Amino acid sequence: MTIRVLLVDDQPLIRMGLAMILTDAGDIEVVGEADDGAGGLAQFRALAPDVTLLDIRMPVMDGIEATRRIMATDPTARVLVLTTYDTDDNAYAALRAGASGFVLKDAPVPELVQAVRAVADGHAAVAPRVTRLLLDTYARRLPRPADATPVAVLTAREREVLGLVARGLTNAEIADELTVSELTVKTHVSAVLGKLALRNRVAAVIWAYDHGLG
């Protein structure tokens, strides 16, 4: 299946380079481009791409606001942001806005391509441990969004698993911690994501932090 990607960056040469890299991957097609967040939002609405790859710093509308509006337009959208540093407040704000992950501008080609594929498949393109670091460092700078979903919808075991996910543990590490099988952990994580309507583990880490489980 071909992954349809929308590129949003204010620098034409960067867009050209990204388009070449992604097209060469074989299973990715660049279906549209825009040079600012406002244009990217319009293109997203017109093209409904599988993945929107956008820069954080752009004129007219930056990538964070564009991500927020894209997610408001379609909560199932998959956004991957480009950033210069992997532990700055912009990366955190992008995740909070609904991005499925971020990739560094100077990342190796295979890493960029894999990030696009991961996001297209519904996975996160950032390690939960990095998400936790961002939360610990920058969460107090931005208000926590209101969320009416009660913690009580989760079983005691699901809350326990979610708390360990929020600490950045992998399924294997959680299995060791709880003395259960990795398959059992996967089942609990899937149940948590389903009950809370979360996209991936990164969203789960943020939700847990917001609700005092992290």
mmCIF file of N, CA, C and O in Angstrom, residues 63-135:
data_model
loop_
_atom_site.group_PDB
_atom_site.id
_atom_site.type_symbol
_atom_site.label_atom_id
_atom_site.label_comp_id
_atom_site.label_asym_id
_atom_site.label_seq_id
_atom_site.Cartn_x
_atom_site.Cartn_y
_atom_site.Cartn_z
ATOM 1 N N GLY A 63 3.961 25.179 12.767
ATOM 2 C CA GLY A 63 3.585 23.775 12.722
ATOM 3 C C GLY A 63 2.756 23.313 13.899
ATOM 4 O O GLY A 63 1.949 22.390 13.774
ATOM 5 N N ILE A 64 2.952 23.934 15.053
ATOM 6 C CA ILE A 64 2.189 23.539 16.235
ATOM 7 C C ILE A 64 0.716 23.896 16.067
ATOM 8 O O ILE A 64 -0.170 23.074 16.293
ATOM 9 N N GLU A 65 0.451 25.131 15.642
ATOM 10 C CA GLU A 65 -0.934 25.543 15.424
ATOM 11 C C GLU A 65 -1.554 24.765 14.262
ATOM 12 O O GLU A 65 -2.740 24.392 14.313
ATOM 13 N N ALA A 66 -0.758 24.510 13.227
ATOM 14 C CA ALA A 66 -1.266 23.729 12.097
ATOM 15 C C ALA A 66 -1.644 22.324 12.557
ATOM 16 O O ALA A 66 -2.689 21.790 12.165
ATOM 17 N N THR A 67 -0.816 21.730 13.403
ATOM 18 C CA THR A 67 -1.120 20.399 13.939
ATOM 19 C C THR A 67 -2.411 20.427 14.728
ATOM 20 O O THR A 67 -3.283 19.561 14.579
ATOM 21 N N ARG A 68 -2.561 21.432 15.577
ATOM 22 C CA ARG A 68 -3.764 21.558 16.397
ATOM 23 C C ARG A 68 -5.013 21.651 15.515
ATOM 24 O O ARG A 68 -6.029 21.002 15.781
ATOM 25 N N ARG A 69 -4.935 22.436 14.445
ATOM 26 C CA ARG A 69 -6.107 22.618 13.578
ATOM 27 C C ARG A 69 -6.361 21.388 12.708
ATOM 28 O O ARG A 69 -7.522 21.064 12.409
ATOM 29 N N ILE A 70 -5.303 20.718 12.307
ATOM 30 C CA ILE A 70 -5.465 19.482 11.536
ATOM 31 C C ILE A 70 -6.170 18.437 12.392
ATOM 32 O O ILE A 70 -7.102 17.763 11.949
ATOM 33 N N MET A 71 -5.751 18.311 13.657
ATOM 34 C CA MET A 71 -6.362 17.332 14.542
ATOM 35 C C MET A 71 -7.809 17.701 14.863
ATOM 36 O O MET A 71 -8.648 16.820 15.068
ATOM 37 N N ALA A 72 -8.103 18.999 14.908
ATOM 38 C CA ALA A 72 -9.486 19.432 15.128
ATOM 39 C C ALA A 72 -10.353 19.096 13.920
ATOM 40 O O ALA A 72 -11.534 18.773 14.051
ATOM 41 N N THR A 73 -9.737 19.164 12.729
ATOM 42 C CA THR A 73 -10.452 18.829 11.503
ATOM 43 C C THR A 73 -10.706 17.333 11.410
ATOM 44 O O THR A 73 -11.794 16.889 11.020
ATOM 45 N N ASP A 74 -9.685 16.551 11.773
ATOM 46 C CA ASP A 74 -9.790 15.092 11.705
ATOM 47 C C ASP A 74 -8.982 14.485 12.856
ATOM 48 O O ASP A 74 -7.756 14.397 12.769
ATOM 49 N N PRO A 75 -9.631 14.065 13.936
ATOM 50 C CA PRO A 75 -8.930 13.514 15.094
ATOM 51 C C PRO A 75 -8.122 12.255 14.793
ATOM 52 O O PRO A 75 -7.258 11.861 15.584
ATOM 53 N N THR A 76 -8.383 11.617 13.641
ATOM 54 C CA THR A 76 -7.625 10.417 13.280
ATOM 55 C C THR A 76 -6.411 10.748 12.411
ATOM 56 O O THR A 76 -5.696 9.842 11.987
ATOM 57 N N ALA A 77 -6.192 12.038 12.140
ATOM 58 C CA ALA A 77 -5.067 12.438 11.280
ATOM 59 C C ALA A 77 -3.734 12.026 11.903
ATOM 60 O O ALA A 77 -3.609 11.925 13.130
ATOM 61 N N ARG A 78 -2.764 11.813 11.039
ATOM 62 C CA ARG A 78 -1.434 11.416 11.505
ATOM 63 C C ARG A 78 -0.427 12.468 11.067
ATOM 64 O O ARG A 78 -0.203 12.666 9.872
ATOM 65 N N VAL A 79 0.122 13.140 12.065
ATOM 66 C CA VAL A 79 1.041 14.251 11.816
ATOM 67 C C VAL A 79 2.419 13.918 12.362
ATOM 68 O O VAL A 79 2.560 13.458 13.497
ATOM 69 N N LEU A 80 3.420 14.176 11.564
ATOM 70 C CA LEU A 80 4.813 13.984 11.955
ATOM 71 C C LEU A 80 5.510 15.326 11.783
ATOM 72 O O LEU A 80 5.472 15.902 10.696
ATOM 73 N N VAL A 81 6.111 15.846 12.843
ATOM 74 C CA VAL A 81 6.718 17.167 12.761
ATOM 75 C C VAL A 81 8.240 17.089 12.637
ATOM 76 O O VAL A 81 8.871 16.168 13.148
ATOM 77 N N LEU A 82 8.776 18.067 11.948
ATOM 78 C CA LEU A 82 10.226 18.208 11.798
ATOM 79 C C LEU A 82 10.719 19.221 12.815
ATOM 80 O O LEU A 82 10.138 20.297 12.961
ATOM 81 N N THR A 83 11.766 18.884 13.541
ATOM 82 C CA THR A 83 12.295 19.799 14.535
ATOM 83 C C THR A 83 13.814 19.749 14.536
ATOM 84 O O THR A 83 14.417 18.796 14.036
ATOM 85 N N THR A 84 14.425 20.770 15.101
ATOM 86 C CA THR A 84 15.882 20.840 15.154
ATOM 87 C C THR A 84 16.429 20.079 16.358
ATOM 88 O O THR A 84 17.476 19.446 16.281
ATOM 89 N N TYR A 85 15.688 20.098 17.457
ATOM 90 C CA TYR A 85 16.120 19.421 18.685
ATOM 91 C C TYR A 85 15.032 18.487 19.171
ATOM 92 O O TYR A 85 13.841 18.802 19.083
ATOM 93 N N ASP A 86 15.425 17.334 19.737
ATOM 94 C CA ASP A 86 14.430 16.344 20.143
ATOM 95 C C ASP A 86 13.934 16.529 21.574
ATOM 96 O O ASP A 86 13.059 15.799 22.026
ATOM 97 N N THR A 87 14.474 17.487 22.310
ATOM 98 C CA THR A 87 14.003 17.707 23.676
ATOM 99 C C THR A 87 13.793 19.193 23.943
ATOM 100 O O THR A 87 14.286 19.745 24.920
ATOM 101 N N ASP A 88 13.081 19.867 23.058
ATOM 102 C CA ASP A 88 12.774 21.274 23.309
ATOM 103 C C ASP A 88 11.271 21.456 23.492
ATOM 104 O O ASP A 88 10.483 20.533 23.301
ATOM 105 N N ASP A 89 10.871 22.666 23.901
ATOM 106 C CA ASP A 89 9.464 22.884 24.200
ATOM 107 C C ASP A 89 8.584 22.839 22.964
ATOM 108 O O ASP A 89 7.396 22.551 23.052
ATOM 109 N N ASN A 90 9.156 23.089 21.785
ATOM 110 C CA ASN A 90 8.367 22.995 20.558
ATOM 111 C C ASN A 90 7.981 21.551 20.270
ATOM 112 O O ASN A 90 6.857 21.266 19.845
ATOM 113 N N ALA A 91 8.915 20.629 20.484
ATOM 114 C CA ALA A 91 8.619 19.215 20.274
ATOM 115 C C ALA A 91 7.523 18.766 21.239
ATOM 116 O O ALA A 91 6.594 18.044 20.866
ATOM 117 N N TYR A 92 7.624 19.211 22.483
ATOM 118 C CA TYR A 92 6.602 18.876 23.472
ATOM 119 C C TYR A 92 5.244 19.449 23.066
ATOM 120 O O TYR A 92 4.221 18.759 23.118
ATOM 121 N N ALA A 93 5.242 20.716 22.659
ATOM 122 C CA ALA A 93 3.988 21.365 22.278
ATOM 123 C C ALA A 93 3.349 20.656 21.082
ATOM 124 O O ALA A 93 2.124 20.549 20.992
ATOM 125 N N ALA A 94 4.172 20.171 20.162
ATOM 126 C CA ALA A 94 3.643 19.457 18.995
ATOM 127 C C ALA A 94 2.965 18.157 19.412
ATOM 128 O O ALA A 94 1.892 17.811 18.918
ATOM 129 N N LEU A 95 3.585 17.433 20.350
ATOM 130 C CA LEU A 95 2.975 16.206 20.841
ATOM 131 C C LEU A 95 1.669 16.518 21.568
ATOM 132 O O LEU A 95 0.670 15.826 21.407
ATOM 133 N N ARG A 96 1.676 17.575 22.362
ATOM 134 C CA ARG A 96 0.472 17.971 23.079
ATOM 135 C C ARG A 96 -0.639 18.374 22.101
ATOM 136 O O ARG A 96 -1.829 18.136 22.356
ATOM 137 N N ALA A 97 -0.246 18.955 20.961
ATOM 138 C CA ALA A 97 -1.228 19.385 19.964
ATOM 139 C C ALA A 97 -1.831 18.206 19.210
ATOM 140 O O ALA A 97 -2.841 18.353 18.528
ATOM 141 N N GLY A 98 -1.189 17.032 19.316
ATOM 142 C CA GLY A 98 -1.747 15.849 18.675
ATOM 143 C C GLY A 98 -0.843 15.144 17.682
ATOM 144 O O GLY A 98 -1.252 14.161 17.056
ATOM 145 N N ALA A 99 0.391 15.629 17.517
ATOM 146 C CA ALA A 99 1.315 14.974 16.586
ATOM 147 C C ALA A 99 1.612 13.557 17.049
ATOM 148 O O ALA A 99 1.678 13.281 18.251
ATOM 149 N N SER A 100 1.792 12.661 16.093
ATOM 150 C CA SER A 100 2.117 11.273 16.422
ATOM 151 C C SER A 100 3.604 11.082 16.689
ATOM 152 O O SER A 100 4.027 9.998 17.088
ATOM 153 N N GLY A 101 4.371 12.133 16.462
ATOM 154 C CA GLY A 101 5.801 12.033 16.715
ATOM 155 C C GLY A 101 6.551 13.149 16.042
ATOM 156 O O GLY A 101 5.959 14.036 15.428
ATOM 157 N N PHE A 102 7.854 13.108 16.181
ATOM 158 C CA PHE A 102 8.687 14.093 15.514
ATOM 159 C C PHE A 102 9.986 13.452 15.073
ATOM 160 O O PHE A 102 10.391 12.399 15.576
ATOM 161 N N VAL A 103 10.614 14.072 14.108
ATOM 162 C CA VAL A 103 11.879 13.578 13.587
ATOM 163 C C VAL A 103 12.807 14.769 13.422
ATOM 164 O O VAL A 103 12.377 15.867 13.066
ATOM 165 N N LEU A 104 14.074 14.570 13.710
ATOM 166 C CA LEU A 104 15.047 15.643 13.597
ATOM 167 C C LEU A 104 15.335 15.959 12.134
ATOM 168 O O LEU A 104 15.355 15.066 11.284
ATOM 169 N N LYS A 105 15.577 17.230 11.855
ATOM 170 C CA LYS A 105 15.851 17.643 10.480
ATOM 171 C C LYS A 105 17.123 16.994 9.927
ATOM 172 O O LYS A 105 17.241 16.806 8.720
ATOM 173 N N ASP A 106 18.064 16.686 10.804
ATOM 174 C CA ASP A 106 19.307 16.084 10.340
ATOM 175 C C ASP A 106 19.330 14.567 10.556
ATOM 176 O O ASP A 106 20.398 13.946 10.562
ATOM 177 N N ALA A 107 18.146 13.980 10.721
ATOM 178 C CA ALA A 107 18.071 12.536 10.923
ATOM 179 C C ALA A 107 18.529 11.796 9.671
ATOM 180 O O ALA A 107 18.332 12.277 8.543
ATOM 181 N N PRO A 108 19.140 10.621 9.819
ATOM 182 C CA PRO A 108 19.526 9.816 8.658
ATOM 183 C C PRO A 108 18.300 9.467 7.823
ATOM 184 O O PRO A 108 17.187 9.359 8.352
ATOM 185 N N VAL A 109 18.486 9.289 6.542
ATOM 186 C CA VAL A 109 17.381 8.989 5.632
ATOM 187 C C VAL A 109 16.549 7.794 6.095
ATOM 188 O O VAL A 109 15.317 7.868 6.126
ATOM 189 N N PRO A 110 17.175 6.662 6.471
ATOM 190 C CA PRO A 110 16.362 5.513 6.905
ATOM 191 C C PRO A 110 15.476 5.838 8.107
ATOM 192 O O PRO A 110 14.360 5.334 8.218
ATOM 193 N N GLU A 111 15.972 6.697 9.005
ATOM 194 C CA GLU A 111 15.190 7.060 10.187
ATOM 195 C C GLU A 111 13.962 7.889 9.805
ATOM 196 O O GLU A 111 12.866 7.687 10.352
ATOM 197 N N LEU A 112 14.131 8.805 8.862
ATOM 198 C CA LEU A 112 13.011 9.614 8.398
ATOM 199 C C LEU A 112 11.954 8.736 7.733
ATOM 200 O O LEU A 112 10.758 8.843 8.025
ATOM 201 N N VAL A 113 12.396 7.863 6.843
ATOM 202 C CA VAL A 113 11.464 6.984 6.127
ATOM 203 C C VAL A 113 10.728 6.069 7.105
ATOM 204 O O VAL A 113 9.509 5.880 7.007
ATOM 205 N N GLN A 114 11.468 5.510 8.067
ATOM 206 C CA GLN A 114 10.838 4.622 9.050
ATOM 207 C C GLN A 114 9.838 5.370 9.908
ATOM 208 O O GLN A 114 8.793 4.831 10.276
ATOM 209 N N ALA A 115 10.133 6.628 10.231
ATOM 210 C CA ALA A 115 9.204 7.427 11.031
ATOM 211 C C ALA A 115 7.897 7.635 10.279
ATOM 212 O O ALA A 115 6.807 7.530 10.858
ATOM 213 N N VAL A 116 7.985 7.930 8.986
ATOM 214 C CA VAL A 116 6.781 8.112 8.168
ATOM 215 C C VAL A 116 5.982 6.815 8.128
ATOM 216 O O VAL A 116 4.747 6.824 8.286
ATOM 217 N N ARG A 117 6.661 5.701 7.934
ATOM 218 C CA ARG A 117 5.967 4.412 7.883
ATOM 219 C C ARG A 117 5.311 4.080 9.218
ATOM 220 O O ARG A 117 4.179 3.588 9.271
ATOM 221 N N ALA A 118 6.022 4.351 10.313
ATOM 222 C CA ALA A 118 5.489 4.051 11.642
ATOM 223 C C ALA A 118 4.224 4.854 11.917
ATOM 224 O O ALA A 118 3.212 4.314 12.385
ATOM 225 N N VAL A 119 4.272 6.146 11.611
ATOM 226 C CA VAL A 119 3.108 7.004 11.839
ATOM 227 C C VAL A 119 1.941 6.578 10.946
ATOM 228 O O VAL A 119 0.790 6.555 11.370
ATOM 229 N N ALA A 120 2.250 6.222 9.706
ATOM 230 C CA ALA A 120 1.201 5.762 8.792
ATOM 231 C C ALA A 120 0.518 4.509 9.314
ATOM 232 O O ALA A 120 -0.688 4.306 9.110
ATOM 233 N N ASP A 121 1.282 3.670 10.016
ATOM 234 C CA ASP A 121 0.740 2.426 10.576
ATOM 235 C C ASP A 121 0.030 2.640 11.903
ATOM 236 O O ASP A 121 -0.450 1.690 12.517
ATOM 237 N N GLY A 122 0.005 3.892 12.368
ATOM 238 C CA GLY A 122 -0.692 4.188 13.611
ATOM 239 C C GLY A 122 0.173 4.135 14.852
ATOM 240 O O GLY A 122 -0.327 4.181 15.982
ATOM 241 N N HIS A 123 1.490 4.034 14.647
ATOM 242 C CA HIS A 123 2.404 3.983 15.784
ATOM 243 C C HIS A 123 2.994 5.363 16.061
ATOM 244 O O HIS A 123 2.873 6.283 15.259
ATOM 245 N N ALA A 124 3.654 5.477 17.193
ATOM 246 C CA ALA A 124 4.331 6.726 17.524
ATOM 247 C C ALA A 124 5.725 6.732 16.912
ATOM 248 O O ALA A 124 6.345 5.684 16.748
ATOM 249 N N ALA A 125 6.204 7.914 16.593
ATOM 250 C CA ALA A 125 7.553 8.048 16.034
ATOM 251 C C ALA A 125 8.453 8.757 17.032
ATOM 252 O O ALA A 125 9.291 9.576 16.671
ATOM 253 N N VAL A 126 8.266 8.424 18.294
ATOM 254 C CA VAL A 126 9.132 8.953 19.349
ATOM 255 C C VAL A 126 9.042 7.987 20.519
ATOM 256 O O VAL A 126 7.975 7.459 20.831
ATOM 257 N N ALA A 127 10.158 7.727 21.147
ATOM 258 C CA ALA A 127 10.179 6.784 22.255
ATOM 259 C C ALA A 127 9.417 7.332 23.457
ATOM 260 O O ALA A 127 9.528 8.516 23.772
ATOM 261 N N PRO A 128 8.646 6.491 24.159
ATOM 262 C CA PRO A 128 7.930 6.946 25.349
ATOM 263 C C PRO A 128 8.847 7.598 26.386
ATOM 264 O O PRO A 128 8.447 8.526 27.077
ATOM 265 N N ARG A 129 10.085 7.117 26.493
ATOM 266 C CA ARG A 129 11.007 7.714 27.463
ATOM 267 C C ARG A 129 11.307 9.168 27.111
ATOM 268 O O ARG A 129 11.463 10.018 27.989
ATOM 269 N N VAL A 130 11.413 9.454 25.799
ATOM 270 C CA VAL A 130 11.646 10.839 25.379
ATOM 271 C C VAL A 130 10.410 11.679 25.693
ATOM 272 O O VAL A 130 10.514 12.820 26.143
ATOM 273 N N THR A 131 9.230 11.103 25.454
ATOM 274 C CA THR A 131 7.993 11.812 25.777
ATOM 275 C C THR A 131 7.955 12.152 27.258
ATOM 276 O O THR A 131 7.595 13.264 27.657
ATOM 277 N N ARG A 132 8.337 11.195 28.095
ATOM 278 C CA ARG A 132 8.329 11.422 29.533
ATOM 279 C C ARG A 132 9.307 12.535 29.907
ATOM 280 O O ARG A 132 9.009 13.391 30.743
ATOM 281 N N LEU A 133 10.472 12.534 29.280
ATOM 282 C CA LEU A 133 11.451 13.584 29.538
ATOM 283 C C LEU A 133 10.892 14.948 29.168
ATOM 284 O O LEU A 133 11.051 15.929 29.905
ATOM 285 N N LEU A 134 10.215 15.022 28.029
ATOM 286 C CA LEU A 134 9.612 16.280 27.602
ATOM 287 C C LEU A 134 8.542 16.738 28.594
ATOM 288 O O LEU A 134 8.450 17.915 28.935
ATOM 289 N N LEU A 135 7.737 15.793 29.067
ATOM 290 C CA LEU A 135 6.701 16.140 30.034
ATOM 291 C C LEU A 135 7.313 16.675 31.324
ATOM 292 O O LEU A 135 6.895 17.699 31.855
#
